[in-house]
Amino acid sequence: DEDDDDQDDHEVPLVNVKRHVLSKVIEYCKHHVDSPPKEITKPLTSADLSKLVSDWDAKFVNVEQELLFELILAANYMDIKPLLDLTCAKVASMIKGKSPEDIRRTFNIENDFTPDEESQVRDENKWCEDS
């Protein structure tokens, strides 16, 4: 059928996804086309992602933070749930077991709380630190 030949010529605009990010998304999809990734247990049982996912997946998300967050946005925009789960698990593993100060340093987040505000937030959320 002649229409089938034309299908390869159609463009799908992904204005929200940069070329280098799309290349990574395609790499992920090609790798998992015949071997879907196993579901990631939540909450994470380890901060070491390689204990929770395949070696290939752990290496795949071992990237600069900027690319990691772009992959999260692309996976969400393109509705690729396993990739979204993997990239979010990577971020969660970067946070797991760290103090708020360590998390701020890891993600370059400025602490804009006054000491009183910070104390109040800590008191209100003491239950988080106990788990």
PDB file of C-alpha atoms in Angstrom:
ATOM      1  CA  ASP A   1       0.000   0.000   0.000  1.00  0.00           C
ATOM      2  CA  GLU A   2       1.363   3.382  -1.002  1.00  0.00           C
ATOM      3  CA  ASP A   3       0.223   5.070   2.233  1.00  0.00           C
ATOM      4  CA  ASP A   4       2.453   2.775   4.286  1.00  0.00           C
ATOM      5  CA  ASP A   5       5.526   4.138   2.512  1.00  0.00           C
ATOM      6  CA  ASP A   6       4.500   7.692   3.370  1.00  0.00           C
ATOM      7  CA  GLN A   7       4.227   6.941   7.092  1.00  0.00           C
ATOM      8  CA  ASP A   8       7.999   7.088   7.460  1.00  0.00           C
ATOM      9  CA  ASP A   9       7.949  10.668   6.181  1.00  0.00           C
ATOM     10  CA  HIS A  10       5.552  12.038   8.776  1.00  0.00           C
ATOM     11  CA  GLU A  11       7.086  14.131  11.516  1.00  0.00           C
ATOM     12  CA  VAL A  12       5.899  14.047  15.079  1.00  0.00           C
ATOM     13  CA  PRO A  13       6.699  17.380  16.700  1.00  0.00           C
ATOM     14  CA  LEU A  14       8.095  17.077  20.194  1.00  0.00           C
ATOM     15  CA  VAL A  15       8.705  20.722  20.893  1.00  0.00           C
ATOM     16  CA  ASN A  16       9.100  20.068  24.611  1.00  0.00           C
ATOM     17  CA  VAL A  17      11.903  17.505  24.164  1.00  0.00           C
ATOM     18  CA  LYS A  18      15.438  18.434  23.127  1.00  0.00           C
ATOM     19  CA  ARG A  19      17.218  16.327  20.520  1.00  0.00           C
ATOM     20  CA  HIS A  20      19.879  14.903  22.883  1.00  0.00           C
ATOM     21  CA  VAL A  21      17.179  14.023  25.422  1.00  0.00           C
ATOM     22  CA  LEU A  22      15.065  12.354  22.748  1.00  0.00           C
ATOM     23  CA  SER A  23      18.112  10.303  21.723  1.00  0.00           C
ATOM     24  CA  LYS A  24      18.407   9.030  25.300  1.00  0.00           C
ATOM     25  CA  VAL A  25      14.675   8.252  25.435  1.00  0.00           C
ATOM     26  CA  ILE A  26      14.953   6.280  22.185  1.00  0.00           C
ATOM     27  CA  GLU A  27      18.003   4.441  23.547  1.00  0.00           C
ATOM     28  CA  TYR A  28      15.966   3.450  26.615  1.00  0.00           C
ATOM     29  CA  CYS A  29      12.970   2.334  24.543  1.00  0.00           C
ATOM     30  CA  LYS A  30      15.118   0.304  22.141  1.00  0.00           C
ATOM     31  CA  HIS A  31      16.812  -1.449  25.037  1.00  0.00           C
ATOM     32  CA  HIS A  32      13.513  -2.369  26.677  1.00  0.00           C
ATOM     33  CA  VAL A  33      11.433  -3.138  23.590  1.00  0.00           C
ATOM     34  CA  ASP A  34      11.893  -6.900  24.066  1.00  0.00           C
ATOM     35  CA  SER A  35      12.693  -6.930  27.789  1.00  0.00           C
ATOM     36  CA  PRO A  36      10.429  -4.640  29.793  1.00  0.00           C
ATOM     37  CA  PRO A  37      11.989  -3.460  33.054  1.00  0.00           C
ATOM     38  CA  LYS A  38      10.742  -4.951  36.299  1.00  0.00           C
ATOM     39  CA  GLU A  39       8.659  -2.696  38.496  1.00  0.00           C
ATOM     40  CA  ILE A  40      10.663  -0.640  40.986  1.00  0.00           C
ATOM     41  CA  THR A  41       9.558  -1.279  44.571  1.00  0.00           C
ATOM     42  CA  LYS A  42       8.371   1.780  46.452  1.00  0.00           C
ATOM     43  CA  PRO A  43       9.403   3.086  48.812  1.00  0.00           C
ATOM     44  CA  LEU A  44      12.971   2.452  47.768  1.00  0.00           C
ATOM     45  CA  THR A  45      14.640  -0.156  49.946  1.00  0.00           C
ATOM     46  CA  SER A  46      18.138   1.153  49.192  1.00  0.00           C
ATOM     47  CA  ALA A  47      19.834   4.384  48.208  1.00  0.00           C
ATOM     48  CA  ASP A  48      21.966   2.257  45.844  1.00  0.00           C
ATOM     49  CA  LEU A  49      19.874   2.141  42.685  1.00  0.00           C
ATOM     50  CA  SER A  50      21.943  -0.730  41.244  1.00  0.00           C
ATOM     51  CA  LYS A  51      20.429  -2.955  43.972  1.00  0.00           C
ATOM     52  CA  LEU A  52      16.913  -2.112  42.768  1.00  0.00           C
ATOM     53  CA  VAL A  53      17.144  -2.080  38.967  1.00  0.00           C
ATOM     54  CA  SER A  54      19.214  -3.773  36.268  1.00  0.00           C
ATOM     55  CA  ASP A  55      22.833  -2.724  35.811  1.00  0.00           C
ATOM     56  CA  TRP A  56      21.928  -1.273  32.421  1.00  0.00           C
ATOM     57  CA  ASP A  57      19.145   0.878  33.902  1.00  0.00           C
ATOM     58  CA  ALA A  58      21.346   2.029  36.803  1.00  0.00           C
ATOM     59  CA  LYS A  59      24.068   3.096  34.354  1.00  0.00           C
ATOM     60  CA  PHE A  60      21.506   4.697  32.027  1.00  0.00           C
ATOM     61  CA  VAL A  61      20.411   7.188  34.699  1.00  0.00           C
ATOM     62  CA  ASN A  62      23.924   7.820  35.971  1.00  0.00           C
ATOM     63  CA  VAL A  63      23.975  11.179  34.190  1.00  0.00           C
ATOM     64  CA  GLU A  64      24.332  14.878  34.984  1.00  0.00           C
ATOM     65  CA  GLN A  65      21.441  16.292  37.022  1.00  0.00           C
ATOM     66  CA  GLU A  66      20.288  18.564  34.221  1.00  0.00           C
ATOM     67  CA  LEU A  67      19.914  15.632  31.810  1.00  0.00           C
ATOM     68  CA  LEU A  68      18.243  13.533  34.507  1.00  0.00           C
ATOM     69  CA  PHE A  69      15.582  16.205  35.071  1.00  0.00           C
ATOM     70  CA  GLU A  70      15.119  16.641  31.308  1.00  0.00           C
ATOM     71  CA  LEU A  71      14.589  12.879  31.037  1.00  0.00           C
ATOM     72  CA  ILE A  72      11.947  13.066  33.775  1.00  0.00           C
ATOM     73  CA  LEU A  73      10.130  15.813  31.895  1.00  0.00           C
ATOM     74  CA  ALA A  74      10.414  13.960  28.567  1.00  0.00           C
ATOM     75  CA  ALA A  75       9.213  10.652  30.033  1.00  0.00           C
ATOM     76  CA  ASN A  76       6.257  12.434  31.610  1.00  0.00           C
ATOM     77  CA  TYR A  77       5.450  14.413  28.448  1.00  0.00           C
ATOM     78  CA  MET A  78       5.736  11.309  26.254  1.00  0.00           C
ATOM     79  CA  ASP A  79       3.912   9.129  28.816  1.00  0.00           C
ATOM     80  CA  ILE A  80       6.669   6.514  29.152  1.00  0.00           C
ATOM     81  CA  LYS A  81       5.887   5.298  32.661  1.00  0.00           C
ATOM     82  CA  PRO A  82       8.808   2.859  33.136  1.00  0.00           C
ATOM     83  CA  LEU A  83      11.302   5.586  32.201  1.00  0.00           C
ATOM     84  CA  LEU A  84       9.509   8.090  34.427  1.00  0.00           C
ATOM     85  CA  ASP A  85       9.620   5.584  37.311  1.00  0.00           C
ATOM     86  CA  LEU A  86      13.328   4.910  36.731  1.00  0.00           C
ATOM     87  CA  THR A  87      14.345   8.564  36.556  1.00  0.00           C
ATOM     88  CA  CYS A  88      12.249   9.475  39.592  1.00  0.00           C
ATOM     89  CA  ALA A  89      13.738   6.515  41.475  1.00  0.00           C
ATOM     90  CA  LYS A  90      17.193   7.869  40.646  1.00  0.00           C
ATOM     91  CA  VAL A  91      16.272  11.234  42.186  1.00  0.00           C
ATOM     92  CA  ALA A  92      14.725   9.471  45.203  1.00  0.00           C
ATOM     93  CA  SER A  93      17.935   7.455  45.645  1.00  0.00           C
ATOM     94  CA  MET A  94      19.893  10.714  45.637  1.00  0.00           C
ATOM     95  CA  ILE A  95      17.704  11.960  48.513  1.00  0.00           C
ATOM     96  CA  LYS A  96      17.256   8.763  50.547  1.00  0.00           C
ATOM     97  CA  GLY A  97      18.900   8.951  53.938  1.00  0.00           C
ATOM     98  CA  LYS A  98      20.214  12.485  53.509  1.00  0.00           C
ATOM     99  CA  SER A  99      19.667  15.457  55.769  1.00  0.00           C
ATOM    100  CA  PRO A 100      17.864  18.535  54.425  1.00  0.00           C
ATOM    101  CA  GLU A 101      21.236  20.294  54.281  1.00  0.00           C
ATOM    102  CA  ASP A 102      22.761  17.478  52.205  1.00  0.00           C
ATOM    103  CA  ILE A 103      19.764  17.521  49.851  1.00  0.00           C
ATOM    104  CA  ARG A 104      20.097  21.286  49.415  1.00  0.00           C
ATOM    105  CA  ARG A 105      23.768  20.853  48.531  1.00  0.00           C
ATOM    106  CA  THR A 106      23.063  17.981  46.129  1.00  0.00           C
ATOM    107  CA  PHE A 107      20.442  19.940  44.199  1.00  0.00           C
ATOM    108  CA  ASN A 108      21.834  23.455  44.714  1.00  0.00           C
ATOM    109  CA  ILE A 109      18.747  24.584  46.634  1.00  0.00           C
ATOM    110  CA  GLU A 110      19.043  27.802  48.587  1.00  0.00           C
ATOM    111  CA  ASN A 111      17.731  27.677  52.148  1.00  0.00           C
ATOM    112  CA  ASP A 112      15.465  30.709  52.324  1.00  0.00           C
ATOM    113  CA  PHE A 113      13.993  29.879  55.741  1.00  0.00           C
ATOM    114  CA  THR A 114      14.847  31.979  58.750  1.00  0.00           C
ATOM    115  CA  PRO A 115      16.128  29.915  61.698  1.00  0.00           C
ATOM    116  CA  ASP A 116      12.703  30.289  63.374  1.00  0.00           C
ATOM    117  CA  GLU A 117      10.841  29.160  60.248  1.00  0.00           C
ATOM    118  CA  GLU A 118      13.158  26.195  59.829  1.00  0.00           C
ATOM    119  CA  SER A 119      12.647  25.178  63.447  1.00  0.00           C
ATOM    120  CA  GLN A 120       8.876  25.403  63.033  1.00  0.00           C
ATOM    121  CA  VAL A 121       8.929  23.267  59.876  1.00  0.00           C
ATOM    122  CA  ARG A 122      11.149  20.670  61.594  1.00  0.00           C
ATOM    123  CA  ASP A 123       8.756  20.517  64.570  1.00  0.00           C
ATOM    124  CA  GLU A 124       5.704  20.162  62.329  1.00  0.00           C
ATOM    125  CA  ASN A 125       7.357  17.378  60.317  1.00  0.00           C
ATOM    126  CA  LYS A 126       9.142  15.464  63.038  1.00  0.00           C
ATOM    127  CA  TRP A 127       7.225  12.357  62.006  1.00  0.00           C
ATOM    128  CA  CYS A 128       9.138  12.330  58.670  1.00  0.00           C
ATOM    129  CA  GLU A 129      12.493  12.024  60.373  1.00  0.00           C
ATOM    130  CA  ASP A 130      11.330   9.154  62.570  1.00  0.00           C
ATOM    131  CA  SER A 131      10.552   6.820  59.657  1.00  0.00           C
TER     132      SER A 131
END
